[in-house]
Amino acid sequence: MRRVLAAASNVLDVRPGEGRAVVLTFLYVALAVAGFLLAKPIRNGLFLGEFGAYSLVYAYVAVPLVLSLALPIYGLVAERVGARAVVTGSLVFFGLNVLLFWWAFRVQGSGLLAGVFYVWVNCFGVVVPVQAWTFASSVFDARQARRLFGLIGSGASAGAICGGLLARELARRIGTVNLLLVLAALIFLAAVVVNLAWAERRVSTRSTKRRPPLRLLAAFGVVRRSRYLTALASMVFLVAIVTQWTGFQFSLIATERYAGDTDRLTRLFGTFNLGMGLAAFVIQIALTGPALRRFGVGVTVLLLPTALFFGSALTVVAPFFFAVILTNAFDQGLRFSIDKATFELLYLPLPSHVKTGVKGAIDVLVSRVGDGVGGLLLGLATQGFVVGVVAFPGLGLGLRGLAVCCAVASVVWVGLALALRRGYVTAMTDSLHQYRLDLERAASASMDRSASAVLAKAFDAGDPEAILYVLRAFAQSGRRPPLEAVRALLTHETPAVRARALAALRAAPDLTIRAEAERLLHDPDIEVRTEALLWLAYHARVDPLAQIDALGEFADFSIRASMVALYSRPGRYQNLEAARVLLGTMASERGPEGRRARIEAAMLLGRLSGEVGAELADLATLIADDDPEVASYAVDAAAKASRLDLVPAIATRLEDDAVRRAAHDALCAFGPPALPALARLLDEPTVPLALRREIPDIVARIGTDTGSRLLVDHLLEADVTLRLRVIGALATLRARHPALPLDRGAIEMVLMAEVMGHYRSYQIQGSLTNPLQSTDPVAVALETSMRYEIERIFRLMAIRWPRFDVESAYVGVMADDAGVRANALEFLDAVLKPQVRALVLPLLDPQVSRQERVRLANEVLGTRVESHEAAVSALIRSPDPWLRSCGVYAIGALGLHQLAGELDRVDVDHDPLLRETVRHARAKLAGEETAMPEPIEPPTSDAPHVHQTWASSADEMGLG
């Protein structure tokens, strides 16, 4: 039995862990549809036998009126008692209604009650199937839905078969009225099944706080603001009218054939539902799933309107029983199979709290308003109708005229379906983009809160050392501190804090504190007076000589800096030669005691480089200064002086954390003239790797065609971190300058190389899975390397297809929320080229097992990694030194003596980690205990967390 179930699961593409959810959802949908399609023949038989076909227009109009009163009450109840209680309660309520109808029909016969029952059945058919499909979409995500909704939808077909068979066989045996007891039993059974299935619903991990579904008016507001949802609502409205009119044609010919015979009418409709249920079941099992997987919603959404156009055209040509039956066969056969599954997929891009409200507004209210409008138009098109004492004459259209109207409406339907096909991808993009923005806002708010908390803790605590540390950290990072908080420190009791606050406000600059600076010229502390003098000399254009003469003692460097500011200023005091001499003296002071003089000299060079000091010989020395503040101001001065000869000197400071940001900004400020020097640094393998890793983003920020070509030439760097930064920089450059030419063929070649490399990694991982634990350094390193590969693949796709929001798709694929991941995969499925999609999606889909990916890798690459030795050899031959270290480590960890010769080959490598790992592996092979080398893992500062967007990842890696 297990083998049979396993074989069935393989054929139906049901993955492990999905069986119970599929079975229970299938049963719930089947019972909901069976109840409705059993109620329809009963409804039709009773109503047509009592009133005839042309009276249907009154029932069509009455349904939306009743629903408009009932749905707000339903919504209020749902908010108070919860989804599970309202679904179960509504089913029990409907079941009790059926029993009441059975009793009423038995006691007083048909008459007006047949009309009431007709309206009730239509309301039942709106609420219960919609509840069932909404439940199904809460159980399965977008990728599962695309794969399984064909199977789930076959539950609707099975329900149609069951309902049709019951109506056909039992109508003549127990009578139409007694069929109501069977209908009540189906409804009560559905209530039991949905309670058993409730535990299978997906619980979103995106937020621990569940958001309530939208109310009706709010849902309509969402629909009105969205072009996609407006098109979807318009199509649902039109579908309601077209299918109503095709159904009316069927009722018309049925009434003409079996006028007055209720049981025969019930049997006719039951037989038709049975046949269509069987056809729909075959379509669901054989065609729906494969069609959705292969063609997607863009094709399947067109099938029903195209078929109805063909059937209506045939009715126009031959308005007879067969043509009408065929048109309704198309309607019911496709609407409850491929079309229904497609419609449910169209709602999947929406967030869950929005989807429930919007789906209810469109599927329930818009559809029924369509029924009402269709009923009014139908009455006007045929024999007219009477409301009170007012008669509305009809146009007298017969079967052929109605078919013409349906054919025209089907053409409009096709147009709306084409618009939805485009809008589906857009809606999926918007959903992923919104998810990414939510993450960015949350991360930004968290960072702001953290920074504010640190500052507040340091400032509020009043600890001078903590405050000075925070202010120095801001100065060295190049970030601007919160000025309002720093201003408050000008009255701090500690002189060093007051002085440092003035220095921070001078560098910011903050031009609002002149009065405070003038007051602090009289401060008892010389350092505070010095900083106040410098602020006024730089920003207030006061005469420093007068201040010095009037107020007395100041630090020597501040006097000289003030004099430079005075002598370089246009006016009667200008003396550029004297300013240049003073600057040279300040810049040449050495040691800790000359630190402040060098800082002021570097700051002045940045402010005055256009007037003095442009040829100062000691600028290179200041750039190389050990003090980060001196170096930061010096590189800024070099950029302002356009000293291209100092680009290599500035680039060396990219390795220094405290100066890196200033060096980045300075090199970017040089613009395109700096690119040749940067290219030479990037090409030179003897340049430190940490420095080369910083260059790609500088090239991207400069942003020219030459820079673009430079980055393309380095897309296949051996170092994985450098390669990632090159790809990320090229993506940034393309986003900022989309008009720049790009060799798309080269990008696709590199993309395919990355994809093939990722498949190769799965082969290696598959061969090492058994001997290595998941926590083993090699396994962890390989897993981390594969995450890098995925990010590089996404960045390359973003470069190749810039008009699609691939960044948001990357965030979605890496999300914890299974629904968001599925939407991201569905988006990629819709936008990628077929050959790329076939290779990339199996690498991203969590429903594809590792073993399946290894099998695909063997097929795609045409080679296999059959043994542990082959896997380790592949690692050792990697161009990446880090992965070679993993392979060397594995030789010792797994005792692979046959690969000992490989250690001699890699021992000549210059990488210190690799050489140390070789020593460790040799000791392990010799049976010696040795200390393990440093952890084999990539630099953690370069590895983006899965929740980060590319922007935050770039900042973390120095790319932002």
PDB file of N, CA, C and O in Angstrom, residues 341-385:
ATOM      1  N   ALA A 341      -8.632  27.248 -10.865  1.00  0.00           N
ATOM      2  CA  ALA A 341      -7.279  27.207 -10.292  1.00  0.00           C
ATOM      3  C   ALA A 341      -6.487  28.450 -10.682  1.00  0.00           C
ATOM      4  O   ALA A 341      -5.742  29.016  -9.878  1.00  0.00           O
ATOM      5  N   THR A 342      -6.670  28.909 -11.927  1.00  0.00           N
ATOM      6  CA  THR A 342      -5.975  30.116 -12.387  1.00  0.00           C
ATOM      7  C   THR A 342      -6.433  31.333 -11.608  1.00  0.00           C
ATOM      8  O   THR A 342      -5.617  32.161 -11.172  1.00  0.00           O
ATOM      9  N   PHE A 343      -7.742  31.466 -11.415  1.00  0.00           N
ATOM     10  CA  PHE A 343      -8.261  32.614 -10.680  1.00  0.00           C
ATOM     11  C   PHE A 343      -7.698  32.660  -9.263  1.00  0.00           C
ATOM     12  O   PHE A 343      -7.378  33.733  -8.752  1.00  0.00           O
ATOM     13  N   GLU A 344      -7.584  31.517  -8.627  1.00  0.00           N
ATOM     14  CA  GLU A 344      -7.047  31.514  -7.270  1.00  0.00           C
ATOM     15  C   GLU A 344      -5.582  31.937  -7.257  1.00  0.00           C
ATOM     16  O   GLU A 344      -5.128  32.604  -6.329  1.00  0.00           O
ATOM     17  N   LEU A 345      -4.840  31.566  -8.292  1.00  0.00           N
ATOM     18  CA  LEU A 345      -3.441  31.989  -8.368  1.00  0.00           C
ATOM     19  C   LEU A 345      -3.314  33.497  -8.535  1.00  0.00           C
ATOM     20  O   LEU A 345      -2.340  34.107  -8.082  1.00  0.00           O
ATOM     21  N   LEU A 346      -4.281  34.113  -9.189  1.00  0.00           N
ATOM     22  CA  LEU A 346      -4.215  35.554  -9.417  1.00  0.00           C
ATOM     23  C   LEU A 346      -4.254  36.353  -8.118  1.00  0.00           C
ATOM     24  O   LEU A 346      -3.826  37.511  -8.088  1.00  0.00           O
ATOM     25  N   TYR A 347      -4.761  35.760  -7.044  1.00  0.00           N
ATOM     26  CA  TYR A 347      -4.821  36.460  -5.756  1.00  0.00           C
ATOM     27  C   TYR A 347      -3.560  36.260  -4.920  1.00  0.00           C
ATOM     28  O   TYR A 347      -3.373  36.943  -3.915  1.00  0.00           O
ATOM     29  N   LEU A 348      -2.706  35.324  -5.301  1.00  0.00           N
ATOM     30  CA  LEU A 348      -1.587  34.954  -4.442  1.00  0.00           C
ATOM     31  C   LEU A 348      -0.548  36.061  -4.241  1.00  0.00           C
ATOM     32  O   LEU A 348       0.118  36.083  -3.206  1.00  0.00           O
ATOM     33  N   PRO A 349      -0.343  37.007  -5.182  1.00  0.00           N
ATOM     34  CA  PRO A 349       0.638  38.069  -4.893  1.00  0.00           C
ATOM     35  C   PRO A 349       0.244  38.980  -3.741  1.00  0.00           C
ATOM     36  O   PRO A 349       1.087  39.717  -3.230  1.00  0.00           O
ATOM     37  N   LEU A 350      -1.013  38.950  -3.322  1.00  0.00           N
ATOM     38  CA  LEU A 350      -1.469  39.895  -2.302  1.00  0.00           C
ATOM     39  C   LEU A 350      -1.075  39.421  -0.910  1.00  0.00           C
ATOM     40  O   LEU A 350      -1.075  38.218  -0.625  1.00  0.00           O
ATOM     41  N   PRO A 351      -0.747  40.357   0.006  1.00  0.00           N
ATOM     42  CA  PRO A 351      -0.513  39.977   1.402  1.00  0.00           C
ATOM     43  C   PRO A 351      -1.756  39.323   1.989  1.00  0.00           C
ATOM     44  O   PRO A 351      -2.883  39.639   1.592  1.00  0.00           O
ATOM     45  N   SER A 352      -1.561  38.427   2.941  1.00  0.00           N
ATOM     46  CA  SER A 352      -2.672  37.611   3.436  1.00  0.00           C
ATOM     47  C   SER A 352      -3.792  38.460   4.029  1.00  0.00           C
ATOM     48  O   SER A 352      -4.972  38.190   3.805  1.00  0.00           O
ATOM     49  N   HIS A 353      -3.438  39.527   4.806  1.00  0.00           N
ATOM     50  CA  HIS A 353      -4.489  40.323   5.433  1.00  0.00           C
ATOM     51  C   HIS A 353      -5.262  41.137   4.392  1.00  0.00           C
ATOM     52  O   HIS A 353      -6.422  41.486   4.609  1.00  0.00           O
ATOM     53  N   VAL A 354      -4.630  41.441   3.257  1.00  0.00           N
ATOM     54  CA  VAL A 354      -5.302  42.157   2.174  1.00  0.00           C
ATOM     55  C   VAL A 354      -6.092  41.183   1.318  1.00  0.00           C
ATOM     56  O   VAL A 354      -7.216  41.466   0.888  1.00  0.00           O
ATOM     57  N   LYS A 355      -5.498  40.008   1.080  1.00  0.00           N
ATOM     58  CA  LYS A 355      -6.103  39.043   0.158  1.00  0.00           C
ATOM     59  C   LYS A 355      -7.487  38.603   0.616  1.00  0.00           C
ATOM     60  O   LYS A 355      -8.422  38.539  -0.196  1.00  0.00           O
ATOM     61  N   THR A 356      -7.663  38.324   1.901  1.00  0.00           N
ATOM     62  CA  THR A 356      -8.949  37.841   2.384  1.00  0.00           C
ATOM     63  C   THR A 356     -10.054  38.853   2.128  1.00  0.00           C
ATOM     64  O   THR A 356     -11.123  38.519   1.606  1.00  0.00           O
ATOM     65  N   GLY A 357      -9.789  40.124   2.475  1.00  0.00           N
ATOM     66  CA  GLY A 357     -10.800  41.148   2.269  1.00  0.00           C
ATOM     67  C   GLY A 357     -11.067  41.423   0.807  1.00  0.00           C
ATOM     68  O   GLY A 357     -12.215  41.532   0.359  1.00  0.00           O
ATOM     69  N   VAL A 358      -9.993  41.525   0.010  1.00  0.00           N
ATOM     70  CA  VAL A 358     -10.141  41.827  -1.418  1.00  0.00           C
ATOM     71  C   VAL A 358     -10.819  40.681  -2.138  1.00  0.00           C
ATOM     72  O   VAL A 358     -11.692  40.881  -2.994  1.00  0.00           O
ATOM     73  N   LYS A 359     -10.436  39.463  -1.792  1.00  0.00           N
ATOM     74  CA  LYS A 359     -11.041  38.295  -2.436  1.00  0.00           C
ATOM     75  C   LYS A 359     -12.534  38.227  -2.138  1.00  0.00           C
ATOM     76  O   LYS A 359     -13.357  37.934  -3.017  1.00  0.00           O
ATOM     77  N   GLY A 360     -12.897  38.519  -0.894  1.00  0.00           N
ATOM     78  CA  GLY A 360     -14.313  38.536  -0.557  1.00  0.00           C
ATOM     79  C   GLY A 360     -15.058  39.621  -1.308  1.00  0.00           C
ATOM     80  O   GLY A 360     -16.163  39.396  -1.826  1.00  0.00           O
ATOM     81  N   ALA A 361     -14.438  40.806  -1.409  1.00  0.00           N
ATOM     82  CA  ALA A 361     -15.102  41.910  -2.109  1.00  0.00           C
ATOM     83  C   ALA A 361     -15.312  41.590  -3.579  1.00  0.00           C
ATOM     84  O   ALA A 361     -16.374  41.868  -4.153  1.00  0.00           O
ATOM     85  N   ILE A 362     -14.293  40.992  -4.217  1.00  0.00           N
ATOM     86  CA  ILE A 362     -14.394  40.722  -5.656  1.00  0.00           C
ATOM     87  C   ILE A 362     -15.215  39.476  -5.935  1.00  0.00           C
ATOM     88  O   ILE A 362     -16.184  39.509  -6.716  1.00  0.00           O
ATOM     89  N   ASP A 363     -14.846  38.354  -5.307  1.00  0.00           N
ATOM     90  CA  ASP A 363     -15.508  37.082  -5.621  1.00  0.00           C
ATOM     91  C   ASP A 363     -16.954  37.044  -5.151  1.00  0.00           C
ATOM     92  O   ASP A 363     -17.787  36.359  -5.757  1.00  0.00           O
ATOM     93  N   VAL A 364     -17.232  37.743  -4.074  1.00  0.00           N
ATOM     94  CA  VAL A 364     -18.581  37.673  -3.521  1.00  0.00           C
ATOM     95  C   VAL A 364     -19.428  38.834  -4.025  1.00  0.00           C
ATOM     96  O   VAL A 364     -20.431  38.649  -4.716  1.00  0.00           O
ATOM     97  N   LEU A 365     -19.017  40.054  -3.697  1.00  0.00           N
ATOM     98  CA  LEU A 365     -19.894  41.182  -3.979  1.00  0.00           C
ATOM     99  C   LEU A 365     -19.847  41.615  -5.449  1.00  0.00           C
ATOM    100  O   LEU A 365     -20.889  41.804  -6.075  1.00  0.00           O
ATOM    101  N   VAL A 366     -18.629  41.782  -6.001  1.00  0.00           N
ATOM    102  CA  VAL A 366     -18.532  42.209  -7.402  1.00  0.00           C
ATOM    103  C   VAL A 366     -19.184  41.192  -8.320  1.00  0.00           C
ATOM    104  O   VAL A 366     -19.912  41.545  -9.256  1.00  0.00           O
ATOM    105  N   SER A 367     -18.942  39.912  -8.029  1.00  0.00           N
ATOM    106  CA  SER A 367     -19.541  38.863  -8.860  1.00  0.00           C
ATOM    107  C   SER A 367     -21.060  38.903  -8.793  1.00  0.00           C
ATOM    108  O   SER A 367     -21.756  38.764  -9.809  1.00  0.00           O
ATOM    109  N   ARG A 368     -21.592  39.110  -7.590  1.00  0.00           N
ATOM    110  CA  ARG A 368     -23.052  39.125  -7.465  1.00  0.00           C
ATOM    111  C   ARG A 368     -23.671  40.412  -8.008  1.00  0.00           C
ATOM    112  O   ARG A 368     -24.780  40.395  -8.525  1.00  0.00           O
ATOM    113  N   VAL A 369     -22.942  41.513  -7.907  1.00  0.00           N
ATOM    114  CA  VAL A 369     -23.421  42.727  -8.575  1.00  0.00           C
ATOM    115  C   VAL A 369     -23.460  42.494 -10.077  1.00  0.00           C
ATOM    116  O   VAL A 369     -24.396  42.935 -10.770  1.00  0.00           O
ATOM    117  N   GLY A 370     -22.477  41.770 -10.578  1.00  0.00           N
ATOM    118  CA  GLY A 370     -22.511  41.379 -11.983  1.00  0.00           C
ATOM    119  C   GLY A 370     -23.735  40.552 -12.308  1.00  0.00           C
ATOM    120  O   GLY A 370     -24.363  40.722 -13.374  1.00  0.00           O
ATOM    121  N   ASP A 371     -24.093  39.645 -11.399  1.00  0.00           N
ATOM    122  CA  ASP A 371     -25.319  38.858 -11.604  1.00  0.00           C
ATOM    123  C   ASP A 371     -26.538  39.768 -11.673  1.00  0.00           C
ATOM    124  O   ASP A 371     -27.433  39.583 -12.516  1.00  0.00           O
ATOM    125  N   GLY A 372     -26.599  40.756 -10.745  1.00  0.00           N
ATOM    126  CA  GLY A 372     -27.755  41.647 -10.734  1.00  0.00           C
ATOM    127  C   GLY A 372     -27.843  42.486 -11.994  1.00  0.00           C
ATOM    128  O   GLY A 372     -28.908  42.607 -12.620  1.00  0.00           O
ATOM    129  N   VAL A 373     -26.697  43.073 -12.382  1.00  0.00           N
ATOM    130  CA  VAL A 373     -26.682  43.868 -13.618  1.00  0.00           C
ATOM    131  C   VAL A 373     -26.981  42.982 -14.822  1.00  0.00           C
ATOM    132  O   VAL A 373     -27.741  43.370 -15.725  1.00  0.00           O
ATOM    133  N   GLY A 374     -26.420  41.768 -14.816  1.00  0.00           N
ATOM    134  CA  GLY A 374     -26.697  40.842 -15.911  1.00  0.00           C
ATOM    135  C   GLY A 374     -28.163  40.480 -15.986  1.00  0.00           C
ATOM    136  O   GLY A 374     -28.731  40.355 -17.084  1.00  0.00           O
ATOM    137  N   GLY A 375     -28.792  40.309 -14.795  1.00  0.00           N
ATOM    138  CA  GLY A 375     -30.224  40.003 -14.790  1.00  0.00           C
ATOM    139  C   GLY A 375     -31.057  41.134 -15.366  1.00  0.00           C
ATOM    140  O   GLY A 375     -31.991  40.911 -16.153  1.00  0.00           O
ATOM    141  N   LEU A 376     -30.722  42.378 -14.982  1.00  0.00           N
ATOM    142  CA  LEU A 376     -31.449  43.525 -15.540  1.00  0.00           C
ATOM    143  C   LEU A 376     -31.264  43.614 -17.055  1.00  0.00           C
ATOM    144  O   LEU A 376     -32.224  43.818 -17.805  1.00  0.00           O
ATOM    145  N   LEU A 377     -30.016  43.468 -17.501  1.00  0.00           N
ATOM    146  CA  LEU A 377     -29.756  43.534 -18.940  1.00  0.00           C
ATOM    147  C   LEU A 377     -30.425  42.382 -19.684  1.00  0.00           C
ATOM    148  O   LEU A 377     -30.928  42.558 -20.807  1.00  0.00           O
ATOM    149  N   LEU A 378     -30.467  41.213 -19.023  1.00  0.00           N
ATOM    150  CA  LEU A 378     -31.112  40.064 -19.659  1.00  0.00           C
ATOM    151  C   LEU A 378     -32.604  40.296 -19.825  1.00  0.00           C
ATOM    152  O   LEU A 378     -33.193  39.966 -20.866  1.00  0.00           O
ATOM    153  N   GLY A 379     -33.211  40.871 -18.787  1.00  0.00           N
ATOM    154  CA  GLY A 379     -34.635  41.183 -18.904  1.00  0.00           C
ATOM    155  C   GLY A 379     -34.907  42.177 -20.018  1.00  0.00           C
ATOM    156  O   GLY A 379     -35.855  42.019 -20.805  1.00  0.00           O
ATOM    157  N   LEU A 380     -34.070  43.216 -20.121  1.00  0.00           N
ATOM    158  CA  LEU A 380     -34.240  44.202 -21.182  1.00  0.00           C
ATOM    159  C   LEU A 380     -33.964  43.609 -22.565  1.00  0.00           C
ATOM    160  O   LEU A 380     -34.557  44.019 -23.563  1.00  0.00           O
ATOM    161  N   ALA A 381     -33.059  42.631 -22.608  1.00  0.00           N
ATOM    162  CA  ALA A 381     -32.715  42.035 -23.901  1.00  0.00           C
ATOM    163  C   ALA A 381     -33.767  41.043 -24.383  1.00  0.00           C
ATOM    164  O   ALA A 381     -33.871  40.797 -25.588  1.00  0.00           O
ATOM    165  N   THR A 382     -34.550  40.454 -23.467  1.00  0.00           N
ATOM    166  CA  THR A 382     -35.507  39.411 -23.873  1.00  0.00           C
ATOM    167  C   THR A 382     -36.941  39.939 -23.812  1.00  0.00           C
ATOM    168  O   THR A 382     -37.327  40.744 -24.649  1.00  0.00           O
ATOM    169  N   GLN A 383     -37.721  39.509 -22.838  1.00  0.00           N
ATOM    170  CA  GLN A 383     -39.144  39.852 -22.795  1.00  0.00           C
ATOM    171  C   GLN A 383     -39.466  41.008 -21.858  1.00  0.00           C
ATOM    172  O   GLN A 383     -40.644  41.349 -21.690  1.00  0.00           O
ATOM    173  N   GLY A 384     -38.440  41.611 -21.237  1.00  0.00           N
ATOM    174  CA  GLY A 384     -38.703  42.685 -20.298  1.00  0.00           C
ATOM    175  C   GLY A 384     -39.104  42.136 -18.934  1.00  0.00           C
ATOM    176  O   GLY A 384     -39.127  40.920 -18.701  1.00  0.00           O
ATOM    177  N   PHE A 385     -39.427  43.056 -18.000  1.00  0.00           N
ATOM    178  CA  PHE A 385     -39.862  42.636 -16.667  1.00  0.00           C
ATOM    179  C   PHE A 385     -40.679  43.750 -16.050  1.00  0.00           C
ATOM    180  O   PHE A 385     -40.725  44.871 -16.555  1.00  0.00           O
TER     181      PHE A 385
END
